PDB file of N, CA and C in Angstrom:
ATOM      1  N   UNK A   1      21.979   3.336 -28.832  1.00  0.00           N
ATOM      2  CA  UNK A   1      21.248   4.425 -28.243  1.00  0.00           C
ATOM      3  C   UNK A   1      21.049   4.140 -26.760  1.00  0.00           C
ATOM      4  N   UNK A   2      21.324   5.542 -26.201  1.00  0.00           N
ATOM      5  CA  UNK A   2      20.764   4.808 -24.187  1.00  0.00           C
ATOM      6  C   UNK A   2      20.184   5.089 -24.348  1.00  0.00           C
ATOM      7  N   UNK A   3      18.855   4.280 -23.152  1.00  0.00           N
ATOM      8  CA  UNK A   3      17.833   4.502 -22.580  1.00  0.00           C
ATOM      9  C   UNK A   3      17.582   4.695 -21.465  1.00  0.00           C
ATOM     10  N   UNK A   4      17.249   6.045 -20.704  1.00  0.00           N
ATOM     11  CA  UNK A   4      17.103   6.037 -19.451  1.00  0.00           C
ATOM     12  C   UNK A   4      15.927   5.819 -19.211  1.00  0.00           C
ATOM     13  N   UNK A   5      15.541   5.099 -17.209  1.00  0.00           N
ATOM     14  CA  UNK A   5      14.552   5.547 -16.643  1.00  0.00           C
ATOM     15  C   UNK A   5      14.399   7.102 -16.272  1.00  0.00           C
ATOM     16  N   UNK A   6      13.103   7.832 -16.433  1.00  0.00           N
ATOM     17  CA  UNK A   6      13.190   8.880 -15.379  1.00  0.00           C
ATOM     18  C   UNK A   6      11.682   9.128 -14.868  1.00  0.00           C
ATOM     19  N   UNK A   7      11.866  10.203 -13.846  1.00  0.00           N
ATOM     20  CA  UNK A   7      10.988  10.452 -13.103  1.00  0.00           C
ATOM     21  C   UNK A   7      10.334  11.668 -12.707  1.00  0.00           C
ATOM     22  N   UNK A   8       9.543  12.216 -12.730  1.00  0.00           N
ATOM     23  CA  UNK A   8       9.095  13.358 -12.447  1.00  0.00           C
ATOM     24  C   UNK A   8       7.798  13.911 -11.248  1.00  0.00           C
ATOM     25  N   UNK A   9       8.662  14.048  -9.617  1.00  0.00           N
ATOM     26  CA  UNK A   9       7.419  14.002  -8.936  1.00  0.00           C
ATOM     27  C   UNK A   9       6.579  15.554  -8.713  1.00  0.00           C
ATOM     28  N   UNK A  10       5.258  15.358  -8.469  1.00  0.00           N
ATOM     29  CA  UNK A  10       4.733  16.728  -8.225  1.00  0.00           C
ATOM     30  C   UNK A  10       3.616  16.338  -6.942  1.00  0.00           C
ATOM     31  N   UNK A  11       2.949  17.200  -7.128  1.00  0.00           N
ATOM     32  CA  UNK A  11       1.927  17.468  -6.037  1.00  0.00           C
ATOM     33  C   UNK A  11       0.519  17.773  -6.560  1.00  0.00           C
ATOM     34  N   UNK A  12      -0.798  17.326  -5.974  1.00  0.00           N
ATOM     35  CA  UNK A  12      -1.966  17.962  -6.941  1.00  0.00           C
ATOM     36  C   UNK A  12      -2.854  17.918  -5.905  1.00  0.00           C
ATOM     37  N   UNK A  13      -3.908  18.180  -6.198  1.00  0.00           N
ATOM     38  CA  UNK A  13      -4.951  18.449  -4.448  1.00  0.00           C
ATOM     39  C   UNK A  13      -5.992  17.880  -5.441  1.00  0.00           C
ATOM     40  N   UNK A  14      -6.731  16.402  -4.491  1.00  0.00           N
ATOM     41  CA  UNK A  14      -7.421  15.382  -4.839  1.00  0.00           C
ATOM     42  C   UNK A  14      -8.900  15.674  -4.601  1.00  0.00           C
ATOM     43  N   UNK A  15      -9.551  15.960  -5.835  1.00  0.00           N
ATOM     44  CA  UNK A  15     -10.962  16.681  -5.956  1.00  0.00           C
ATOM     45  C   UNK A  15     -11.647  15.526  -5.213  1.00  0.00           C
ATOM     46  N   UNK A  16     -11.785  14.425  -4.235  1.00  0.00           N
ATOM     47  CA  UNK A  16     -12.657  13.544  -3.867  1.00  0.00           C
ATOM     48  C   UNK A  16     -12.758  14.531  -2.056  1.00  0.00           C
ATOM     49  N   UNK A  17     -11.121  14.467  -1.765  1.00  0.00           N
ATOM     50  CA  UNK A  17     -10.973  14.781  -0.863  1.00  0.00           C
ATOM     51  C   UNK A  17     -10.480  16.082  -0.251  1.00  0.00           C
ATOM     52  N   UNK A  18     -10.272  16.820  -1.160  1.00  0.00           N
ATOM     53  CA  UNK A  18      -9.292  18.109  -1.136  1.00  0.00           C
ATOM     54  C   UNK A  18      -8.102  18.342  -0.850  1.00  0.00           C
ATOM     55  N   UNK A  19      -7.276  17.128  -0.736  1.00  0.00           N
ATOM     56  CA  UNK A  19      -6.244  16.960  -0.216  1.00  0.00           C
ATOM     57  C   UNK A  19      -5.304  16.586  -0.758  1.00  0.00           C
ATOM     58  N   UNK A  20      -4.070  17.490  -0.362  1.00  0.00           N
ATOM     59  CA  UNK A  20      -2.872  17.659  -0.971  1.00  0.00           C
ATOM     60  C   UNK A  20      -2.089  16.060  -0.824  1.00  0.00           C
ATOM     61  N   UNK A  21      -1.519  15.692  -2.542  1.00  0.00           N
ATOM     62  CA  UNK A  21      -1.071  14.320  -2.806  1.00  0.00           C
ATOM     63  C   UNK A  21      -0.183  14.262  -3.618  1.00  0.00           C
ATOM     64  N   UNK A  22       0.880  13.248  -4.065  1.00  0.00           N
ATOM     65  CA  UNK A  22       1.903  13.544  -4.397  1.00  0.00           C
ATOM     66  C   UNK A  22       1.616  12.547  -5.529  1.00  0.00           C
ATOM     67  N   UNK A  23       2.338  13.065  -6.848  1.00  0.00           N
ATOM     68  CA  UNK A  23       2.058  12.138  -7.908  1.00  0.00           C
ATOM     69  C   UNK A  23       3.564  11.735  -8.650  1.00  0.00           C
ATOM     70  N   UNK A  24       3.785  10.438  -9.081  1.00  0.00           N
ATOM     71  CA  UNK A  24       4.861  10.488  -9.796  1.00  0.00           C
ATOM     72  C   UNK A  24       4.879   9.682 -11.187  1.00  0.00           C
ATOM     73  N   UNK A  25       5.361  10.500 -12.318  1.00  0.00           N
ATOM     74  CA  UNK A  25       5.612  10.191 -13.560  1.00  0.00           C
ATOM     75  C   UNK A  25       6.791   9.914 -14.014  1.00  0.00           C
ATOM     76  N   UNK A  26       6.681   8.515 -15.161  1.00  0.00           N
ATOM     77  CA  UNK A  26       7.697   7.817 -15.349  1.00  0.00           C
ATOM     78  C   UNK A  26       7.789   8.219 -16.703  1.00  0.00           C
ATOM     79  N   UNK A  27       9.410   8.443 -16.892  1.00  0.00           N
ATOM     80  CA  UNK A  27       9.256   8.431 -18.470  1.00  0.00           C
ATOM     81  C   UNK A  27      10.238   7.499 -18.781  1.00  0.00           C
ATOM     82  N   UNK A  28      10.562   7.194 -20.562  1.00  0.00           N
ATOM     83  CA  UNK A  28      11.470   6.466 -21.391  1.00  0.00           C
ATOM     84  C   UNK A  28      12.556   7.868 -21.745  1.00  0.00           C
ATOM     85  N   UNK A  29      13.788   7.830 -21.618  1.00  0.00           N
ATOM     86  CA  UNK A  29      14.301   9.038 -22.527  1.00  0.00           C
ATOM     87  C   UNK A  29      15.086   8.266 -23.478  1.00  0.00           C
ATOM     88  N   UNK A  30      14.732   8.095 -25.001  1.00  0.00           N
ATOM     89  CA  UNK A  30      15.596   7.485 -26.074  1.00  0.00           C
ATOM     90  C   UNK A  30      16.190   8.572 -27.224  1.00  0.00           C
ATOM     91  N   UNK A  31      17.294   8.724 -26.965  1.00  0.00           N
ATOM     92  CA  UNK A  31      18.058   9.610 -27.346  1.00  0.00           C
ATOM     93  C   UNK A  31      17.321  11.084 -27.085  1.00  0.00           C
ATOM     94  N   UNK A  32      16.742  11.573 -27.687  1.00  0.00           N
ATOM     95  CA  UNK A  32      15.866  13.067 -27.618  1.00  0.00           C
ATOM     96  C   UNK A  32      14.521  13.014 -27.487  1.00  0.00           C
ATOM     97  N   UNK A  33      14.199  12.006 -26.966  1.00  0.00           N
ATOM     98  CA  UNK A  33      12.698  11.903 -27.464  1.00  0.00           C
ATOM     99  C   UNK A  33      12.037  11.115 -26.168  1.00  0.00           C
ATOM    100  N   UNK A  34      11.322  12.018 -25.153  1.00  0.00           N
ATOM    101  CA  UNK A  34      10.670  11.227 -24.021  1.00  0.00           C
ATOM    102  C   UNK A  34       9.173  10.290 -24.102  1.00  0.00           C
ATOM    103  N   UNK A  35       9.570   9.445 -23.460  1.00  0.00           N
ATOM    104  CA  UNK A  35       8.509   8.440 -23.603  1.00  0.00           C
ATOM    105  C   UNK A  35       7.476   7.752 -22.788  1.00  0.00           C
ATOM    106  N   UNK A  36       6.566   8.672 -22.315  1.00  0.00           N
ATOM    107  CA  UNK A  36       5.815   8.598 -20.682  1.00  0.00           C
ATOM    108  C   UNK A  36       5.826   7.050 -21.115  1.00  0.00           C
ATOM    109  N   UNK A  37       5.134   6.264 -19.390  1.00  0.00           N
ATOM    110  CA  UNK A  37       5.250   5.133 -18.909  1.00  0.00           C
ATOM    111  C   UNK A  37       4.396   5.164 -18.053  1.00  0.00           C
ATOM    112  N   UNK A  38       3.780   4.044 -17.666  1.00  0.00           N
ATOM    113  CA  UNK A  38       2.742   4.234 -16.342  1.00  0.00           C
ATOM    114  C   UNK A  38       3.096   2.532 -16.210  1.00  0.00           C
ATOM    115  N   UNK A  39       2.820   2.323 -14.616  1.00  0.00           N
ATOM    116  CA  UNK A  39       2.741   1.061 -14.044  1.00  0.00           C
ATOM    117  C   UNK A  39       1.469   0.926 -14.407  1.00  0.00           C
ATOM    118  N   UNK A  40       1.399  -0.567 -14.868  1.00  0.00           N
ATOM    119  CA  UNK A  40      -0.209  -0.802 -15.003  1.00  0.00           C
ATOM    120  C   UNK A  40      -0.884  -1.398 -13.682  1.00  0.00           C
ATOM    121  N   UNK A  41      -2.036  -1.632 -13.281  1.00  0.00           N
ATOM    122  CA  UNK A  41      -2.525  -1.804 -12.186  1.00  0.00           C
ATOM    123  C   UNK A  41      -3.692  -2.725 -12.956  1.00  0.00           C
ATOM    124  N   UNK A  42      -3.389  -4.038 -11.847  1.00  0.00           N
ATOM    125  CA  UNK A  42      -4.002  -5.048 -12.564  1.00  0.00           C
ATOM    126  C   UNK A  42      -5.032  -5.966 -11.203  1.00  0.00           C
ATOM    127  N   UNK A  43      -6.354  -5.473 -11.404  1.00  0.00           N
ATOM    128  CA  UNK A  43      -7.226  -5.774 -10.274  1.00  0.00           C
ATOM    129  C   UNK A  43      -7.481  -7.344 -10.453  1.00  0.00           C
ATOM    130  N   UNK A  44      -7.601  -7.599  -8.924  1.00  0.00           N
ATOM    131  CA  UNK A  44      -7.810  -9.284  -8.851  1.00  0.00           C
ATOM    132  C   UNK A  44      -9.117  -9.307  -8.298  1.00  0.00           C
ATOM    133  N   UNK A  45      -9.582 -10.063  -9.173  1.00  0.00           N
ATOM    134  CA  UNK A  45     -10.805 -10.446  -9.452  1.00  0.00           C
ATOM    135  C   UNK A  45     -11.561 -10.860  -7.626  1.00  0.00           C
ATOM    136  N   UNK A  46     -10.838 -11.644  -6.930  1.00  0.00           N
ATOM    137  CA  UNK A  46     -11.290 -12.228  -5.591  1.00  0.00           C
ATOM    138  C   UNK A  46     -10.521 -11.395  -4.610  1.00  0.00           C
ATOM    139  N   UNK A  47      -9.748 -10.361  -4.419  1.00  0.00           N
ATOM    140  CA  UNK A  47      -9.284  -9.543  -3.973  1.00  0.00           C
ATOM    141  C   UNK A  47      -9.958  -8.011  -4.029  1.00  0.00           C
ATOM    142  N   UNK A  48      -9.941  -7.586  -4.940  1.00  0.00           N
ATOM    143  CA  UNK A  48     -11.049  -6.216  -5.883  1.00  0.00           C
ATOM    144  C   UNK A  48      -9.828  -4.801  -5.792  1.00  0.00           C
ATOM    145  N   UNK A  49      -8.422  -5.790  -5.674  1.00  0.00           N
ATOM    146  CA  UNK A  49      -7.491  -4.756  -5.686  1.00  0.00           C
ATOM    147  C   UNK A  49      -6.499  -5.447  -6.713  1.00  0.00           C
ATOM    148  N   UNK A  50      -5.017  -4.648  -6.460  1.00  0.00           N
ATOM    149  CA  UNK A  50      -3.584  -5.522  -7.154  1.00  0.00           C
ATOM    150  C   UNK A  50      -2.665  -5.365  -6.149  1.00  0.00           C
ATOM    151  N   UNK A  51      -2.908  -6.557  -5.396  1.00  0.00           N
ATOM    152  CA  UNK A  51      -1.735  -6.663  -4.056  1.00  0.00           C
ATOM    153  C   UNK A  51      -0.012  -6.519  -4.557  1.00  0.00           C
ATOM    154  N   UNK A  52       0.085  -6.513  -5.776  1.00  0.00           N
ATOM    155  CA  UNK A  52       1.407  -5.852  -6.441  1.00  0.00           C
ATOM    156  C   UNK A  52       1.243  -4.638  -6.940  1.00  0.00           C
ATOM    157  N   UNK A  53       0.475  -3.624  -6.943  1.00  0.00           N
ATOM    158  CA  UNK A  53       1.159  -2.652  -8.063  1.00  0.00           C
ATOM    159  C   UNK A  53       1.487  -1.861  -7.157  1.00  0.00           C
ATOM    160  N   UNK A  54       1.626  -1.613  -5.987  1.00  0.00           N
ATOM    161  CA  UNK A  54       2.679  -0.747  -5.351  1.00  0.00           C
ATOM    162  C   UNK A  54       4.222  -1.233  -5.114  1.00  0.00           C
ATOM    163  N   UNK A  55       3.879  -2.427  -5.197  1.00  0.00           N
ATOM    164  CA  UNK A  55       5.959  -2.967  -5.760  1.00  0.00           C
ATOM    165  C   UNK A  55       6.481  -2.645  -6.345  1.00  0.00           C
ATOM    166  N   UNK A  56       5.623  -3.119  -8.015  1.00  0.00           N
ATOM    167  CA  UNK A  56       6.093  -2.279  -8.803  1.00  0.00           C
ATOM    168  C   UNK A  56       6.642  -0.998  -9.390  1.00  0.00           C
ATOM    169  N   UNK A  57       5.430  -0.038  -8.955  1.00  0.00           N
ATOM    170  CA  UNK A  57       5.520   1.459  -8.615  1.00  0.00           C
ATOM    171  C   UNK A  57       6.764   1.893  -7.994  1.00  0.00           C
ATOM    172  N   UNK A  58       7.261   0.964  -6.995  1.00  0.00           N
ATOM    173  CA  UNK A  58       8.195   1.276  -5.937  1.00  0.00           C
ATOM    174  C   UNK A  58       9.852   0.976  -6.572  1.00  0.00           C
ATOM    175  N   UNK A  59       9.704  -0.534  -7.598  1.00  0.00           N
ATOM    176  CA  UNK A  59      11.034  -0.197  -7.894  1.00  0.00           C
ATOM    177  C   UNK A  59      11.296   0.465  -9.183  1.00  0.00           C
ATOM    178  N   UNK A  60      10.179   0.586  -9.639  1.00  0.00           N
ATOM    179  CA  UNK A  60      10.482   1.993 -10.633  1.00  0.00           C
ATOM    180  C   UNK A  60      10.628   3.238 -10.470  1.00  0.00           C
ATOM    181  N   UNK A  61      10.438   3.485  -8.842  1.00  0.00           N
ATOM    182  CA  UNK A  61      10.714   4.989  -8.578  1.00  0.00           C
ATOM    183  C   UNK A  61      11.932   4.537  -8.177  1.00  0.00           C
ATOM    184  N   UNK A  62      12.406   3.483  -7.197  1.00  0.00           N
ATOM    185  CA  UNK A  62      14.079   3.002  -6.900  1.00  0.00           C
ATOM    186  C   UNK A  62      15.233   3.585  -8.204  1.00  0.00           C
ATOM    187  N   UNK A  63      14.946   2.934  -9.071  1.00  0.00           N
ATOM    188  CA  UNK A  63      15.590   2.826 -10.254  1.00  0.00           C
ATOM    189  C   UNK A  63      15.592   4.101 -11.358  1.00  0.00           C
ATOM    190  N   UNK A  64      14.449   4.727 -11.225  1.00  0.00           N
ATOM    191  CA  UNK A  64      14.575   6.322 -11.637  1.00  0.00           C
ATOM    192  C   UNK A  64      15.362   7.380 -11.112  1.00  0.00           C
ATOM    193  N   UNK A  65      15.871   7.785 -12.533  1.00  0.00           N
ATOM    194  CA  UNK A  65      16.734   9.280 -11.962  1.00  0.00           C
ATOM    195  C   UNK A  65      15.805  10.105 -12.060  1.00  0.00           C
ATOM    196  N   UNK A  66      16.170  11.386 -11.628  1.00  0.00           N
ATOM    197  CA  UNK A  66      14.999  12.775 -11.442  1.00  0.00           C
ATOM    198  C   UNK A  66      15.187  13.166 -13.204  1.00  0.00           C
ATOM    199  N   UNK A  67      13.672  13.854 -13.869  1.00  0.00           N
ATOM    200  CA  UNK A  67      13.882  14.054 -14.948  1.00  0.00           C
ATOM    201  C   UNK A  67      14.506  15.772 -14.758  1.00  0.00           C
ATOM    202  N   UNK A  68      15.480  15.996 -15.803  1.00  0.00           N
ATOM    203  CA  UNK A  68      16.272  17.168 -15.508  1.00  0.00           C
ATOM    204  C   UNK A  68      15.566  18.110 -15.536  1.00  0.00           C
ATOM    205  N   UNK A  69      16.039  19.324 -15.417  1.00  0.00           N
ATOM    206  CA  UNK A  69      15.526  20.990 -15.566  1.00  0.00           C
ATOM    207  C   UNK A  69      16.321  21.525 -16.244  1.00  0.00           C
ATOM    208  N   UNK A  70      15.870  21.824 -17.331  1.00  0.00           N
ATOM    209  CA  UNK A  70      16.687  22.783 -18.749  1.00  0.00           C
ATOM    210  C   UNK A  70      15.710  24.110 -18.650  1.00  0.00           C
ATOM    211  N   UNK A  71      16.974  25.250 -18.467  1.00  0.00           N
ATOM    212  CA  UNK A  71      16.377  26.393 -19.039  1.00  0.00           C
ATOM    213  C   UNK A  71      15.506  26.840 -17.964  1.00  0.00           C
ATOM    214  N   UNK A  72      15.461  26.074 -16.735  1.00  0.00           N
ATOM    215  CA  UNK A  72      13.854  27.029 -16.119  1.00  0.00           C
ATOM    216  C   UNK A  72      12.719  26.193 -16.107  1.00  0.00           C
ATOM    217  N   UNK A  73      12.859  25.526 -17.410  1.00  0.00           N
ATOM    218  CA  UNK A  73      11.508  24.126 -17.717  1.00  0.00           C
ATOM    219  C   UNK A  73      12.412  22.772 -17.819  1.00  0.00           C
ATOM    220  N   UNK A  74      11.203  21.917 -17.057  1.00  0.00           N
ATOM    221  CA  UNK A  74      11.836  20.513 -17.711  1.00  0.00           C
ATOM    222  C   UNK A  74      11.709  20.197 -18.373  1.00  0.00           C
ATOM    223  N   UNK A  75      12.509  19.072 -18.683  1.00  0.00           N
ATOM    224  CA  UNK A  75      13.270  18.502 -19.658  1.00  0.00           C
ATOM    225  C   UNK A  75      11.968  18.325 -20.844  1.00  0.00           C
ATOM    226  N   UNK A  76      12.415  18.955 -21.960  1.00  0.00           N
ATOM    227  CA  UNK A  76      11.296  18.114 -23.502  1.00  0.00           C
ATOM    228  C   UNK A  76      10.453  19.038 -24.032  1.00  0.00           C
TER     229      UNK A  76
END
């Protein structure tokens, strides 16, 4: 069975700030059947952030194809 990465970016306006932001979702596609994904974000304790999870984030959007458009709607 393949497994693709994919990706799905959008846009949403951020109720803290009102401001327009861009969001992106990862999925699994195994054979017919999509399989959201999220980078986990892992706070450091003496830091109060995760000086990696935008790496991460980053080569999983590298490595993602766009999730398709069937029909008018995407994919699923």
């Amino acid at each position: 069975m393949l497994v693709k990465l994919l990706k799905k970016e959008s846009t949403y306006i951020d109720k803290k700030d009102g401001q327009e932001k861009r969001a992106t979702r990862f999925y699994l596609e195994c054979g017919t059947t999509l399989v959201p994904i999220e980078p986990m974000y892992f706070e450091n304790a003496e830091l109060g952030r995760d000086p990696q999870y935008a790496a991460r984030k980053a080569v999983m959007k590298a490595f993602a194809e766009d999730l398709p458009v069937k029909d008018g709607n995407v994919h699923g």
